[in-house]
PDB file of C-alpha atoms in Angstrom:
ATOM      1  CA  LEU A   1       3.268   4.407   3.140  1.00 45.00           C
ATOM      2  CA  PHE A   2       1.462   7.306   0.825  1.00 55.00           C
ATOM      3  CA  LEU A   3       3.255   9.952   2.829  1.00 54.00           C
ATOM      4  CA  TYR A   4       6.405   8.657   1.782  1.00 55.00           C
ATOM      5  CA  ALA A   5       5.759   7.711  -1.458  1.00 59.00           C
ATOM      6  CA  HIS A   6       4.874  11.045  -2.124  1.00 59.00           C
ATOM      7  CA  LEU A   7       7.737  12.918  -0.918  1.00 59.00           C
ATOM      8  CA  LEU A   8       9.542  10.268  -2.605  1.00 63.00           C
ATOM      9  CA  GLU A   9       7.586  11.444  -5.758  1.00 65.00           C
ATOM     10  CA  ASP A  10       8.082  15.091  -5.153  1.00 66.00           C
ATOM     11  CA  GLU A  11      12.053  14.458  -4.397  1.00 64.00           C
ATOM     12  CA  LEU A  12      12.158  12.448  -7.802  1.00 66.00           C
ATOM     13  CA  LEU A  13      10.268  15.571  -9.661  1.00 67.00           C
ATOM     14  CA  SER A  14      12.597  18.292  -7.987  1.00 65.00           C
ATOM     15  CA  ALA A  15      15.595  16.482  -9.418  1.00 62.00           C
ATOM     16  CA  SER A  16      14.481  15.635 -12.641  1.00 64.00           C
ATOM     17  CA  ARG A  17      14.041  19.593 -13.347  1.00 63.00           C
ATOM     18  CA  THR A  18      17.405  20.339 -12.010  1.00 64.00           C
ATOM     19  CA  LYS A  19      18.896  17.309 -14.347  1.00 63.00           C
ATOM     20  CA  LEU A  20      19.992  15.074 -10.830  1.00 61.00           C
ATOM     21  CA  ALA A  21      20.852  12.044 -12.188  1.00 65.00           C
ATOM     22  CA  LEU A  22      18.855   9.025 -10.356  1.00 61.00           C
ATOM     23  CA  ALA A  23      22.445   7.669  -9.246  1.00 64.00           C
ATOM     24  CA  GLU A  24      23.110  10.758  -7.064  1.00 68.00           C
ATOM     25  CA  LEU A  25      19.832  11.175  -5.747  1.00 59.00           C
ATOM     26  CA  ILE A  26      19.630   8.036  -4.465  1.00 59.00           C
ATOM     27  CA  ALA A  27      23.049   8.476  -2.772  1.00 64.00           C
ATOM     28  CA  ASP A  28      21.999  11.702  -1.059  1.00 63.00           C
ATOM     29  CA  GLU A  29      20.165   9.524   1.964  1.00 59.00           C
ATOM     30  CA  SER A  30      18.750  13.044   2.724  1.00 58.00           C
ATOM     31  CA  ARG A  31      16.723  13.446  -0.434  1.00 57.00           C
ATOM     32  CA  PHE A  32      15.869   9.995  -0.752  1.00 57.00           C
ATOM     33  CA  PRO A  33      15.890   8.292   2.839  1.00 56.00           C
ATOM     34  CA  HIS A  34      15.009   4.972   4.176  1.00 60.00           C
ATOM     35  CA  GLY A  35      11.888   4.401   5.888  1.00 64.00           C
ATOM     36  CA  TYR A  36       9.829   7.725   6.383  1.00 68.00           C
ATOM     37  CA  GLN A  37      10.791   8.550  10.099  1.00 75.00           C
ATOM     38  CA  ALA A  38      13.818   9.480   8.085  1.00 77.00           C
ATOM     39  CA  LEU A  39      11.469  11.818   6.714  1.00 79.00           C
ATOM     40  CA  PHE A  40      10.964  14.332   9.745  1.00 87.00           C
ATOM     41  CA  PRO A  41      13.962  15.739  10.371  1.00 89.00           C
ATOM     42  CA  GLY A  42      13.578  17.442   6.702  1.00 84.00           C
ATOM     43  CA  LEU A  43       9.541  18.198   6.790  1.00 85.00           C
ATOM     44  CA  PHE A  44       9.948  19.702  10.233  1.00 91.00           C
ATOM     45  CA  SER A  45      12.761  21.359   9.560  1.00 91.00           C
ATOM     46  CA  ARG A  46      11.267  23.152   6.139  1.00 86.00           C
ATOM     47  CA  LEU A  47       8.240  23.982   8.482  1.00 86.00           C
ATOM     48  CA  HIS A  48      10.088  25.398  10.795  1.00 89.00           C
ATOM     49  CA  ARG A  49      12.476  27.077   8.231  1.00 86.00           C
ATOM     50  CA  GLU A  50       9.514  28.252   4.993  1.00 81.00           C
ATOM     51  CA  VAL A  51       6.139  28.232   7.099  1.00 80.00           C
ATOM     52  CA  LEU A  52       7.312  29.896  10.183  1.00 83.00           C
ATOM     53  CA  ASP A  53      10.533  31.948   8.971  1.00 84.00           C
ATOM     54  CA  GLY A  54      12.727  30.263  11.704  1.00 89.00           C
ATOM     55  CA  ASP A  55       9.989  31.388  14.511  1.00 89.00           C
ATOM     56  CA  ASP A  56      11.166  29.381  17.601  1.00 92.00           C
ATOM     57  CA  HIS A  57       8.182  30.226  18.884  1.00 90.00           C
ATOM     58  CA  GLY A  58       5.651  29.879  16.232  1.00 88.00           C
ATOM     59  CA  PHE A  59       6.842  26.256  15.977  1.00 91.00           C
ATOM     60  CA  THR A  60       6.097  25.641  19.522  1.00 94.00           C
ATOM     61  CA  ARG A  61       2.840  27.069  19.580  1.00 92.00           C
ATOM     62  CA  LEU A  62       1.682  25.148  16.222  1.00 92.00           C
ATOM     63  CA  LEU A  63       3.137  21.914  17.182  1.00 95.00           C
ATOM     64  CA  ALA A  64       3.420  21.760  21.266  1.00 97.00           C
ATOM     65  CA  PRO A  65      -0.517  21.551  21.529  1.00 97.00           C
ATOM     66  CA  LEU A  66      -0.889  18.935  18.381  1.00 96.00           C
ATOM     67  CA  VAL A  67       2.045  17.018  20.770  1.00 97.00           C
ATOM     68  CA  ALA A  68      -0.504  17.195  24.254  1.00 97.00           C
ATOM     69  CA  ALA A  69      -3.947  16.378  22.190  1.00 97.00           C
ATOM     70  CA  ARG A  70      -5.726  13.383  22.462  1.00 95.00           C
ATOM     71  CA  THR A  71      -8.235  13.665  19.631  1.00 96.00           C
ATOM     72  CA  PRO A  72      -7.958  15.927  16.499  1.00 96.00           C
ATOM     73  CA  LEU A  73      -7.511  19.560  17.769  1.00 94.00           C
ATOM     74  CA  PRO A  74     -10.312  22.001  16.189  1.00 93.00           C
ATOM     75  CA  VAL A  75      -8.533  24.902  13.598  1.00 87.00           C
ATOM     76  CA  PHE A  76      -9.290  27.696  15.865  1.00 86.00           C
ATOM     77  CA  ILE A  77      -7.710  26.471  18.523  1.00 90.00           C
ATOM     78  CA  LEU A  78      -4.498  26.270  16.501  1.00 86.00           C
ATOM     79  CA  GLU A  79      -5.112  29.795  14.690  1.00 84.00           C
ATOM     80  CA  GLN A  80      -6.059  31.393  18.334  1.00 86.00           C
ATOM     81  CA  LEU A  81      -2.582  30.374  19.634  1.00 87.00           C
ATOM     82  CA  LEU A  82      -0.445  31.577  16.938  1.00 83.00           C
ATOM     83  CA  GLY A  83      -2.480  34.387  17.524  1.00 77.00           C
ATOM     84  CA  ASP A  84      -0.623  36.684  14.727  1.00 55.00           C
ATOM     85  CA  ASP A  85      -2.301  36.700  11.096  1.00 49.00           C
ATOM     86  CA  ARG A  86       0.668  33.932  10.227  1.00 52.00           C
ATOM     87  CA  VAL A  87      -0.075  32.746   6.103  1.00 42.00           C
ATOM     88  CA  LEU A  88      -1.365  29.823   7.853  1.00 58.00           C
ATOM     89  CA  ASP A  89      -4.290  29.105   6.952  1.00 60.00           C
ATOM     90  CA  LEU A  90      -4.559  25.757   7.928  1.00 57.00           C
ATOM     91  CA  ARG A  91      -8.008  24.836   6.512  1.00 54.00           C
ATOM     92  CA  HIS A  92      -6.967  25.492   3.012  1.00 53.00           C
ATOM     93  CA  SER A  93      -3.301  23.480   3.113  1.00 55.00           C
ATOM     94  CA  ARG A  94      -3.511  21.076   0.090  1.00 52.00           C
ATOM     95  CA  SER A  95      -0.179  21.514  -0.715  1.00 50.00           C
ATOM     96  CA  GLY A  96       3.568  22.342   0.845  1.00 68.00           C
ATOM     97  CA  VAL A  97       4.990  21.211   3.941  1.00 73.00           C
ATOM     98  CA  LEU A  98       1.835  22.137   5.695  1.00 77.00           C
ATOM     99  CA  PHE A  99       0.208  19.120   3.787  1.00 77.00           C
ATOM    100  CA  HIS A 100       2.858  17.427   4.603  1.00 80.00           C
ATOM    101  CA  VAL A 101       3.255  16.611   8.439  1.00 87.00           C
ATOM    102  CA  LEU A 102      -0.656  17.950   9.670  1.00 87.00           C
ATOM    103  CA  LEU A 103      -3.842  16.592   8.356  1.00 87.00           C
ATOM    104  CA  VAL A 104      -7.189  19.545   7.683  1.00 85.00           C
ATOM    105  CA  ALA A 105     -10.420  17.541   8.325  1.00 86.00           C
ATOM    106  CA  ASP A 106     -13.918  18.732   9.368  1.00 89.00           C
ATOM    107  CA  ASN A 107     -12.319  21.947  11.039  1.00 87.00           C
ATOM    108  CA  THR A 108     -10.188  19.903  13.270  1.00 91.00           C
ATOM    109  CA  VAL A 109      -6.702  19.595  12.289  1.00 90.00           C
ATOM    110  CA  ARG A 110      -3.767  16.144  13.554  1.00 94.00           C
ATOM    111  CA  PHE A 111      -0.420  15.153  12.962  1.00 94.00           C
ATOM    112  CA  ALA A 112      -0.528  13.475   9.429  1.00 89.00           C
ATOM    113  CA  HIS A 113       1.227  10.410  10.916  1.00 89.00           C
ATOM    114  CA  PRO A 114       0.980   9.101  14.248  1.00 91.00           C
ATOM    115  CA  ALA A 115       4.768   8.287  14.421  1.00 93.00           C
ATOM    116  CA  MET A 116       5.169  12.233  13.833  1.00 95.00           C
ATOM    117  CA  LYS A 117       4.495  12.726  17.779  1.00 96.00           C
ATOM    118  CA  GLU A 118       6.625  10.042  18.966  1.00 95.00           C
ATOM    119  CA  TRP A 119       9.439  11.705  16.765  1.00 95.00           C
ATOM    120  CA  LEU A 120       9.050  15.383  18.370  1.00 97.00           C
ATOM    121  CA  THR A 121       8.987  14.288  21.928  1.00 97.00           C
ATOM    122  CA  ASP A 122      11.751  12.362  21.760  1.00 96.00           C
ATOM    123  CA  THR A 123      14.478  14.382  21.923  1.00 96.00           C
ATOM    124  CA  SER A 124      17.371  12.007  21.246  1.00 95.00           C
ATOM    125  CA  ARG A 125      15.479  11.836  17.792  1.00 93.00           C
ATOM    126  CA  ALA A 126      14.857  15.258  17.002  1.00 95.00           C
ATOM    127  CA  GLY A 127      17.131  17.153  18.958  1.00 95.00           C
ATOM    128  CA  ASP A 128      16.708  20.899  17.871  1.00 94.00           C
ATOM    129  CA  LEU A 129      13.429  20.321  17.245  1.00 95.00           C
ATOM    130  CA  ALA A 130      12.071  18.771  19.689  1.00 97.00           C
ATOM    131  CA  ILE A 131       8.653  19.966  21.838  1.00 97.00           C
ATOM    132  CA  SER A 132       7.787  19.376  25.229  1.00 97.00           C
ATOM    133  CA  ALA A 133       4.340  17.879  26.006  1.00 97.00           C
ATOM    134  CA  LEU A 134       4.332  19.928  28.888  1.00 97.00           C
ATOM    135  CA  ASP A 135       4.404  22.892  26.634  1.00 97.00           C
ATOM    136  CA  GLY A 136       1.847  21.820  24.709  1.00 97.00           C
ATOM    137  CA  HIS A 137      -0.814  20.604  27.783  1.00 97.00           C
ATOM    138  CA  ALA A 138       0.179  24.423  29.202  1.00 97.00           C
ATOM    139  CA  LEU A 139      -0.628  26.122  25.984  1.00 97.00           C
ATOM    140  CA  LEU A 140      -4.406  24.077  25.551  1.00 97.00           C
ATOM    141  CA  ALA A 141      -4.957  24.393  28.835  1.00 96.00           C
ATOM    142  CA  GLU A 142      -5.010  28.283  28.565  1.00 95.00           C
ATOM    143  CA  ALA A 143      -7.114  27.972  25.328  1.00 94.00           C
ATOM    144  CA  THR A 144      -9.610  25.790  26.786  1.00 93.00           C
ATOM    145  CA  LEU A 145      -9.765  28.174  29.609  1.00 92.00           C
ATOM    146  CA  SER A 146     -10.859  30.905  27.011  1.00 91.00           C
ATOM    147  CA  GLU A 147     -13.000  28.491  25.185  1.00 88.00           C
ATOM    148  CA  ARG A 148     -14.965  27.317  27.954  1.00 86.00           C
ATOM    149  CA  GLU A 149     -18.289  26.614  26.327  1.00 88.00           C
ATOM    150  CA  HIS A 150     -16.621  24.702  23.245  1.00 91.00           C
ATOM    151  CA  PRO A 151     -17.212  21.082  23.572  1.00 93.00           C
ATOM    152  CA  PHE A 152     -13.514  20.622  22.695  1.00 94.00           C
ATOM    153  CA  ALA A 153     -12.566  23.134  25.901  1.00 92.00           C
ATOM    154  CA  LEU A 154     -15.164  20.901  28.240  1.00 91.00           C
ATOM    155  CA  ALA A 155     -13.919  17.026  27.374  1.00 93.00           C
ATOM    156  CA  HIS A 156     -10.221  17.950  27.802  1.00 95.00           C
ATOM    157  CA  GLY A 157     -10.181  21.324  29.049  1.00 93.00           C
ATOM    158  CA  LEU A 158      -9.951  19.749  32.842  1.00 93.00           C
ATOM    159  CA  TYR A 159      -7.105  16.788  31.738  1.00 95.00           C
ATOM    160  CA  HIS A 160      -4.561  19.555  29.812  1.00 96.00           C
ATOM    161  CA  LEU A 161      -4.981  21.726  33.282  1.00 94.00           C
ATOM    162  CA  ALA A 162      -3.931  18.588  35.255  1.00 94.00           C
ATOM    163  CA  GLN A 163      -2.082  18.310  32.934  1.00 96.00           C
ATOM    164  CA  SER A 164       0.093  21.360  32.777  1.00 96.00           C
ATOM    165  CA  GLY A 165       0.614  21.096  36.434  1.00 94.00           C
ATOM    166  CA  ARG A 166      -2.097  23.077  37.554  1.00 94.00           C
ATOM    167  CA  SER A 167      -4.468  20.021  39.331  1.00 90.00           C
ATOM    168  CA  ALA A 168      -5.867  22.489  42.316  1.00 90.00           C
ATOM    169  CA  GLU A 169      -7.313  24.468  39.356  1.00 90.00           C
ATOM    170  CA  ALA A 170      -8.520  21.898  37.710  1.00 87.00           C
ATOM    171  CA  THR A 171     -10.183  20.872  40.710  1.00 88.00           C
ATOM    172  CA  SER A 172     -11.812  24.100  41.439  1.00 88.00           C
ATOM    173  CA  LEU A 173     -13.143  24.299  38.139  1.00 85.00           C
ATOM    174  CA  LEU A 174     -14.384  20.749  38.559  1.00 83.00           C
ATOM    175  CA  HIS A 175     -16.389  21.201  41.843  1.00 83.00           C
ATOM    176  CA  ASP A 176     -17.839  24.948  40.189  1.00 76.00           C
ATOM    177  CA  PHE A 177     -19.268  21.958  37.763  1.00 66.00           C
ATOM    178  CA  ALA A 178     -20.926  20.100  40.264  1.00 55.00           C
TER     179      ALA A 178
END
């Protein structure tokens, strides 16, 4: 509810700066949508376009791990996966579209609302913005293999290996721990 209210406040402020009449704003469902999930297409399109400069690969590498994660992700894993000194300083994102999509706390990151994960994985709703959980598991499997000693990797690495179709490798690693 707060996300929806905050985004609507942004739209109202934007409309007042451009002298857009309230009736016009309300009539434009893309700016004044019905329900918070109606905001998701615009939010994720803006993230793709404005933050990631239309980079499909970066969009997948940022969001797929979050879709596949069972718990908030350590920020460094996403930074490692993005890997190109992108202007995504997730630790200090307190405004803009990142602020509306991701929650960063205690050096972890998760979606601002649980329904975002469901929306992104539903191709009938997300369309071209849809994200594959399988891609996320594959990315997290690689990230946890390269950071085997990190508590997140120890707790979740085998799961993401198995979910990404690498069960034999997960079984082999499990035997290594025994």
